XYZ file of C-alpha atoms in Angstrom:
471
model
C -2.944 72.473 -43.446
C -0.107 70.175 -44.491
C 3.620 70.260 -45.127
C 6.337 67.878 -46.206
C 10.053 67.601 -45.491
C 12.654 65.863 -47.679
C 16.244 64.738 -47.278
C 18.577 62.099 -48.627
C 18.919 59.791 -45.612
C 16.460 57.565 -43.724
C 14.417 59.604 -41.235
C 16.292 62.712 -42.479
C 18.264 64.735 -39.907
C 17.445 68.274 -38.885
C 18.991 71.051 -40.978
C 20.046 72.760 -37.745
C 18.447 76.105 -38.638
C 17.660 77.919 -35.393
C 16.913 81.567 -34.645
C 19.746 83.431 -32.990
C 23.250 82.215 -32.300
C 23.790 78.425 -32.609
C 24.975 76.709 -29.427
C 28.595 75.692 -28.972
C 29.754 72.130 -29.577
C 29.473 71.158 -25.905
C 25.994 72.642 -25.540
C 24.921 70.972 -28.789
C 26.029 67.568 -27.502
C 24.245 68.140 -24.209
C 21.041 69.151 -25.937
C 21.327 66.172 -28.255
C 21.686 63.765 -25.308
C 18.685 65.338 -23.592
C 16.655 64.942 -26.760
C 17.658 61.280 -27.112
C 16.781 60.553 -23.482
C 13.418 62.244 -23.946
C 12.667 60.157 -27.025
C 13.865 56.986 -25.288
C 11.591 57.569 -22.301
C 8.581 58.141 -24.507
C 9.350 55.221 -26.829
C 9.761 52.747 -23.999
C 6.811 54.105 -21.998
C 4.663 53.046 -24.965
C 6.672 50.129 -26.376
C 7.182 48.035 -23.246
C 3.469 47.753 -22.375
C 2.686 47.383 -26.103
C 4.940 44.346 -26.255
C 2.825 42.523 -23.680
C -0.367 43.322 -25.558
C 1.071 42.466 -28.960
C 2.243 38.999 -27.943
C -1.242 37.996 -26.753
C -2.292 36.631 -30.150
C 0.879 34.589 -30.853
C 0.848 33.391 -27.259
C -2.709 32.115 -27.803
C -1.438 30.188 -30.805
C 1.761 29.133 -29.032
C -0.270 27.693 -26.161
C -2.425 25.793 -28.653
C 0.659 24.593 -30.551
C 2.432 23.394 -27.418
C -0.615 21.490 -26.115
C -1.786 20.121 -29.466
C 1.772 19.232 -30.489
C 1.789 16.567 -27.786
C -1.472 15.085 -29.093
C 0.213 14.058 -32.343
C 1.826 15.282 -35.573
C -1.451 15.097 -37.544
C -3.169 17.330 -34.990
C -0.308 19.844 -35.110
C -0.320 19.777 -38.906
C -4.075 20.450 -38.885
C -3.561 23.347 -36.504
C -0.889 24.710 -38.838
C -3.296 24.917 -41.768
C -6.227 26.220 -39.704
C -4.110 28.787 -37.873
C -2.739 30.158 -41.147
C -6.257 30.526 -42.530
C -7.586 32.085 -39.323
C -4.677 34.509 -39.126
C -5.377 35.497 -42.716
C -9.069 36.061 -42.055
C -8.343 38.237 -39.021
C -5.111 39.962 -39.972
C -6.312 41.292 -43.287
C -8.417 43.597 -41.110
C -5.533 44.684 -38.892
C -6.018 48.112 -40.466
C -8.757 48.496 -37.847
C -5.940 49.005 -35.342
C -3.422 50.771 -37.569
C -5.708 53.291 -39.250
C -7.493 54.009 -35.970
C -4.210 54.639 -34.162
C -3.078 57.101 -36.823
C -6.396 58.983 -36.912
C -6.840 59.134 -33.136
C -3.229 60.174 -32.439
C -3.438 63.019 -34.971
C -6.529 64.354 -33.200
C -4.733 64.000 -29.866
C -1.786 65.974 -31.245
C -4.213 68.657 -32.424
C -5.719 68.801 -28.899
C -9.188 67.498 -29.847
C -9.962 64.518 -27.570
C -13.723 64.256 -28.303
C -13.004 63.935 -32.024
C -10.245 61.433 -31.292
C -12.603 59.146 -29.367
C -15.414 59.588 -31.871
C -13.107 58.398 -34.649
C -12.221 55.421 -32.505
C -15.870 54.500 -31.893
C -16.531 54.549 -35.628
C -13.663 52.085 -36.013
C -15.223 49.749 -33.437
C -18.591 49.801 -35.214
C -16.825 48.965 -38.462
C -15.115 46.038 -36.702
C -18.432 44.591 -35.517
C -19.914 44.876 -38.999
C -16.952 43.175 -40.668
C -16.791 40.455 -38.007
C -20.405 39.487 -38.553
C -19.875 39.166 -42.296
C -16.747 37.029 -41.814
C -18.528 34.548 -39.534
C -21.300 34.130 -42.107
C -18.734 33.358 -44.817
C -16.113 31.270 -42.986
C -18.272 28.732 -41.122
C -19.946 27.214 -44.210
C -16.811 27.634 -46.327
C -14.337 25.982 -43.931
C -14.026 22.549 -45.657
C -13.371 24.143 -49.046
C -10.784 26.511 -47.569
C -8.899 23.673 -45.878
C -9.062 21.542 -49.014
C -7.625 24.380 -51.083
C -4.568 24.312 -48.844
C -3.792 20.745 -49.821
C -3.765 19.405 -46.261
C -3.287 15.649 -45.926
C -6.197 13.308 -45.208
C -4.984 12.883 -41.620
C -4.559 16.616 -40.924
C -7.666 17.983 -42.725
C -10.330 16.916 -40.150
C -8.411 18.643 -37.346
C -7.990 21.771 -39.450
C -11.720 21.931 -40.237
C -12.694 21.452 -36.597
C -10.347 24.152 -35.292
C -11.178 26.757 -37.957
C -14.969 26.331 -37.835
C -15.115 26.838 -34.070
C -12.513 29.609 -34.008
C -14.525 31.611 -36.551
C -17.006 32.390 -33.766
C -14.325 34.487 -32.091
C -13.572 36.620 -35.161
C -15.927 39.524 -34.276
C -14.336 39.681 -30.832
C -10.841 39.725 -32.328
C -11.754 42.577 -34.677
C -13.261 44.593 -31.823
C -10.045 44.036 -29.879
C -8.045 45.344 -32.852
C -10.116 48.511 -33.217
C -10.316 49.248 -29.488
C -6.588 48.685 -29.127
C -6.050 51.236 -31.893
C -8.161 53.752 -29.986
C -6.119 53.358 -26.820
C -2.790 53.449 -28.645
C -3.835 56.661 -30.367
C -4.638 58.076 -26.924
C -1.043 57.159 -25.946
C -2.273 54.390 -23.639
C -0.566 51.028 -24.104
C -0.869 49.923 -20.477
C -4.562 49.038 -20.616
C -4.046 46.687 -23.605
C -1.226 45.055 -21.628
C -3.490 44.335 -18.656
C -6.225 42.980 -20.916
C -3.712 40.803 -22.769
C -2.369 39.305 -19.540
C -5.893 38.446 -18.404
C -6.824 37.026 -21.795
C -3.700 34.893 -22.095
C -4.107 33.520 -18.572
C -7.735 32.650 -19.264
C -6.780 31.000 -22.563
C -4.195 28.743 -20.910
C -6.634 27.680 -18.217
C -9.476 27.067 -20.655
C -7.252 25.117 -23.037
C -6.052 22.873 -20.241
C -9.657 22.286 -19.194
C -11.068 21.610 -22.661
C -8.132 19.697 -24.167
C -7.206 17.490 -21.235
C -9.926 17.786 -18.592
C -12.812 17.330 -21.029
C -10.800 15.408 -23.654
C -11.775 17.977 -26.306
C -8.606 17.714 -28.397
C -8.207 20.263 -31.195
C -11.821 21.429 -30.851
C -11.259 22.069 -27.148
C -8.312 24.343 -27.923
C -10.484 26.341 -30.313
C -13.283 26.779 -27.742
C -10.796 27.946 -25.123
C -9.450 30.641 -27.436
C -12.935 31.806 -28.494
C -14.077 32.310 -24.899
C -10.890 34.175 -23.999
C -11.218 36.449 -27.041
C -14.801 37.432 -26.217
C -13.770 38.178 -22.651
C -11.059 40.529 -23.897
C -13.484 42.279 -26.258
C -15.946 42.879 -23.417
C -13.254 44.528 -21.285
C -12.093 46.762 -24.136
C -15.631 47.891 -24.910
C -16.180 48.853 -21.304
C -12.995 50.956 -21.235
C -13.679 52.762 -24.520
C -17.338 53.419 -23.740
C -16.368 54.890 -20.368
C -13.865 57.201 -22.098
C -16.435 58.268 -24.679
C -18.925 59.237 -21.983
C -16.278 61.107 -19.992
C -15.394 63.299 -22.997
C -18.889 63.689 -24.375
C -18.269 61.622 -27.498
C -21.278 59.906 -29.031
C -21.559 56.110 -28.929
C -23.858 55.950 -31.942
C -22.330 54.908 -35.260
C -21.867 57.619 -37.850
C -22.244 56.460 -41.438
C -19.782 59.120 -42.597
C -17.317 58.203 -39.852
C -17.523 54.469 -40.519
C -17.013 55.081 -44.248
C -14.061 57.372 -43.520
C -12.464 54.619 -41.432
C -13.079 52.135 -44.223
C -11.555 54.422 -46.850
C -8.480 55.059 -44.718
C -8.118 51.331 -44.261
C -8.283 50.319 -47.929
C -4.571 50.908 -48.706
C -3.597 49.159 -45.464
C -5.942 46.318 -46.399
C -4.105 45.929 -49.709
C -0.791 45.995 -47.856
C -1.937 43.381 -45.352
C -3.494 41.149 -48.021
C -0.177 41.161 -49.855
C 1.681 40.264 -46.652
C -0.781 37.501 -45.832
C -0.485 36.189 -49.385
C 3.236 35.763 -48.735
C 2.522 33.678 -45.633
C -0.269 31.703 -47.294
C 1.972 30.815 -50.211
C 4.671 29.707 -47.794
C 2.244 27.551 -45.785
C 0.746 26.017 -48.933
C 4.241 25.122 -50.200
C 5.131 23.573 -46.820
C 1.840 21.630 -46.676
C 2.640 19.939 -49.975
C 6.048 18.873 -48.658
C 4.430 16.544 -46.094
C 3.190 16.451 -42.499
C 6.694 16.678 -41.021
C 7.536 19.799 -43.027
C 4.245 21.563 -42.341
C 4.567 20.749 -38.632
C 8.079 22.266 -38.565
C 6.804 25.217 -40.579
C 3.914 25.779 -38.161
C 6.206 25.852 -35.129
C 8.611 28.178 -36.951
C 5.756 30.463 -37.971
C 4.522 30.607 -34.381
C 7.961 31.604 -33.104
C 8.456 34.038 -36.012
C 5.139 35.689 -35.174
C 6.082 36.056 -31.513
C 9.396 37.681 -32.455
C 7.659 39.910 -34.990
C 5.221 41.158 -32.406
C 8.088 41.798 -30.004
C 9.828 43.979 -32.592
C 6.513 45.561 -33.550
C 6.230 47.000 -30.043
C 8.583 49.808 -31.100
C 6.586 50.213 -34.304
C 3.390 50.606 -32.261
C 5.075 53.322 -30.231
C 6.058 54.840 -33.558
C 2.492 54.901 -34.828
C 1.262 56.743 -31.749
C 4.216 59.134 -31.436
C 4.559 59.973 -35.133
C 0.827 60.574 -35.504
C 0.807 62.880 -32.487
C 3.832 64.888 -33.658
C 2.415 65.326 -37.146
C -1.031 66.203 -35.778
C 0.616 68.931 -33.700
C 2.490 70.218 -36.771
C 5.899 69.152 -35.418
C 7.694 67.524 -38.368
C 11.090 67.919 -36.669
C 9.903 65.940 -33.648
C 8.540 63.205 -35.918
C 11.839 63.022 -37.792
C 13.959 62.736 -34.640
C 11.669 60.127 -33.109
C 11.864 58.081 -36.308
C 15.659 58.062 -36.302
C 15.797 56.981 -32.673
C 13.286 54.175 -33.187
C 15.279 52.813 -36.131
C 18.328 52.589 -33.857
C 16.326 50.704 -31.244
C 14.957 48.418 -33.947
C 18.472 47.289 -34.848
C 19.450 46.769 -31.201
C 16.255 44.852 -30.408
C 16.642 42.631 -33.470
C 20.201 41.736 -32.510
C 19.118 40.895 -28.954
C 16.335 38.635 -30.219
C 18.767 36.903 -32.572
C 21.024 35.964 -29.671
C 18.076 34.914 -27.522
C 16.561 32.669 -30.188
C 19.897 31.024 -30.940
C 20.447 30.229 -27.276
C 16.855 29.038 -26.726
C 16.586 26.833 -29.832
C 17.350 23.507 -28.050
C 14.665 24.251 -25.449
C 12.116 25.247 -28.077
C 12.651 21.973 -29.935
C 11.693 19.987 -26.838
C 8.839 22.310 -25.922
C 6.912 22.119 -29.187
C 7.262 18.548 -30.373
C 8.380 15.079 -29.391
C 8.791 13.962 -33.006
C 12.546 13.614 -33.804
C 11.974 14.186 -37.528
C 10.181 17.466 -36.878
C 12.988 18.541 -34.531
C 15.586 17.789 -37.183
C 13.745 19.949 -39.717
C 13.103 22.734 -37.205
C 16.606 23.528 -35.904
C 18.131 24.994 -39.105
C 14.962 27.002 -39.718
C 15.252 28.645 -36.290
C 18.850 29.597 -37.049
C 17.763 31.241 -40.316
C 15.108 33.193 -38.432
C 17.644 34.264 -35.801
C 20.169 35.614 -38.323
C 17.591 37.893 -39.978
C 16.186 39.523 -36.832
C 18.220 42.787 -37.013
C 16.857 43.399 -40.520
C 13.357 42.607 -39.269
C 13.796 45.140 -36.474
C 14.364 47.986 -38.929
C 11.574 46.821 -41.247
C 8.952 46.770 -38.504
C 9.965 50.170 -37.172
C 9.813 51.840 -40.600
C 6.480 50.137 -41.265
C 5.103 51.603 -38.028
C 6.468 55.067 -38.746
C 4.792 55.212 -42.156
C 1.534 53.871 -40.717
C 1.563 56.532 -38.015
C 2.062 59.120 -40.732
C -0.939 57.751 -42.644
C 1.243 56.840 -45.643
C -0.918 53.844 -46.511
C -0.833 54.222 -50.286
C 2.930 53.818 -50.428
C 2.835 50.886 -47.993
C 0.300 49.136 -50.231
C 2.428 49.528 -53.332
C 5.611 48.475 -51.567
C 4.059 45.275 -50.212
C 2.564 44.376 -53.590
C 6.025 44.671 -55.093
C 7.436 42.454 -52.339
C 4.793 39.809 -53.075
C 5.705 39.823 -56.766
C 9.366 39.285 -55.882
C 8.707 36.565 -53.293
C 5.986 34.399 -54.882
C 7.833 32.909 -57.878
C 10.922 32.106 -55.807
C 8.914 30.416 -53.036
C 6.918 28.324 -55.513
C 10.151 27.114 -57.070
C 11.605 25.853 -53.772
C 10.122 22.304 -53.998
C 10.862 22.095 -57.714
C 14.525 22.841 -57.066
C 14.659 20.230 -54.298
C 14.643 22.674 -51.398
C 13.012 21.836 -48.080
C 11.460 23.847 -45.297
C 14.824 25.493 -44.492
C 15.123 26.830 -48.039
C 11.534 28.035 -47.834
C 12.303 29.979 -44.676
C 15.445 31.437 -46.185
C 13.112 32.872 -48.834
C 10.725 34.236 -46.217
C 13.221 35.693 -43.747
C 15.846 36.680 -46.301
C 14.294 37.639 -49.632
C 10.945 38.904 -48.415
C 12.286 40.942 -45.480
C 15.229 42.232 -47.531
C 12.875 43.546 -50.199
C 10.756 45.269 -47.567
C 13.853 46.876 -46.058
C 14.791 48.396 -49.416
C 11.322 49.714 -50.277
C 10.617 51.197 -46.834
C 14.119 52.621 -46.543
C 13.758 54.414 -49.864
C 10.523 56.038 -48.720
C 11.885 57.327 -45.432
C 14.881 58.805 -47.261
C 12.610 61.200 -49.131
C 10.794 62.614 -46.110
C 7.566 62.783 -48.154
C 5.733 60.866 -45.438
C 5.990 63.843 -43.041
C 2.643 65.507 -43.744
C 1.422 67.598 -40.823
C -2.073 68.525 -39.654
C -5.016 67.058 -37.706
C -6.093 65.240 -40.884
C -3.645 63.999 -43.508
C -4.377 65.898 -46.724
């Protein structure tokens, strides 16, 4: 069973059709306030814990950047190349979290918990399979991948060392993605928060031990992150397996279920590949500008990622809430929740813009002691700050459409964004632009294009398809 709803504004408003006599103006306002408070409570009950879990990955990288940045500019430049490649390898499979959240939350909305958990387990098995394949490809191919990025002779050895070791943690990272999707779909974002806190704390301690205590340098940072990631995966597996046994869901992989997860993830894979291509192009352009520019770019990308994950907390709440409403056949509830989350996206983006502007002098000192890198970094951070309100809306709408299972549209929209962004970014060095101009292209052109494409989709209401399975 499925249905769609259309209107001419983003997250279209209710038509107001109700049986019986409509309430008076005062009663309508009171009911509206109650509805907003109800949505706010639910959004923040999911979003606040989700924020802590979401920032785990950028905090891993931020800890590495802060520690390695004080080892030298070449080491930080090497980390910049390796981190971009590693993020690409892992994040192209982020559909393991997104598709699983949408599928599980729809089953939850339909009142079928055993099916919800079984879908989640199939996602975890798919994650283990993909992780094993990635390790087999990345480890021998690391030197060629780093060379393709055009890293300098001084930065390349550090990039190879970090990426080759970090590849061993890829299966763990994919399991974490899939298991996190299961818990989000079950409307549980607190457990991922607790796991993230433990993982981040362990990563800091291990990095300090390996980098400084054992004089491991860049390789030590990679080993610290790998051990922390496998620890997180072990905790997640224990939680999900316990839930499966409690609800009578099988732990064995189902070929049909794994294939269904893979098929649902294909459009999101295309979407994520297009997004990662944007970031890879940007990093490759910065790498060819020189070590100072790529170092500034790496720090900016780390901070950008942290801010993005902060804003994505509301989007994660959106995935879980929208999927549950649509699974229960409540298109009106999905519509109202969408509108409220867009409002919070704007407010959150504005708050982050002010925070980043105020914290910029501190961040310059925290990440690097090189005065040339600091000089390049400051204007980039201001560009990032100015565009945060737009980013807030973009991430929320992205999450809403993911929760609705509207992956095909998301894939097409991100491909279009890539086609708009790529030629402009590649022209930046030719036209004499530096890393600030590059980031104006990323934060301005790329995010502006996404805002337009996602906004157009939510105006139609065609994403609101109800039912336990999206038809």
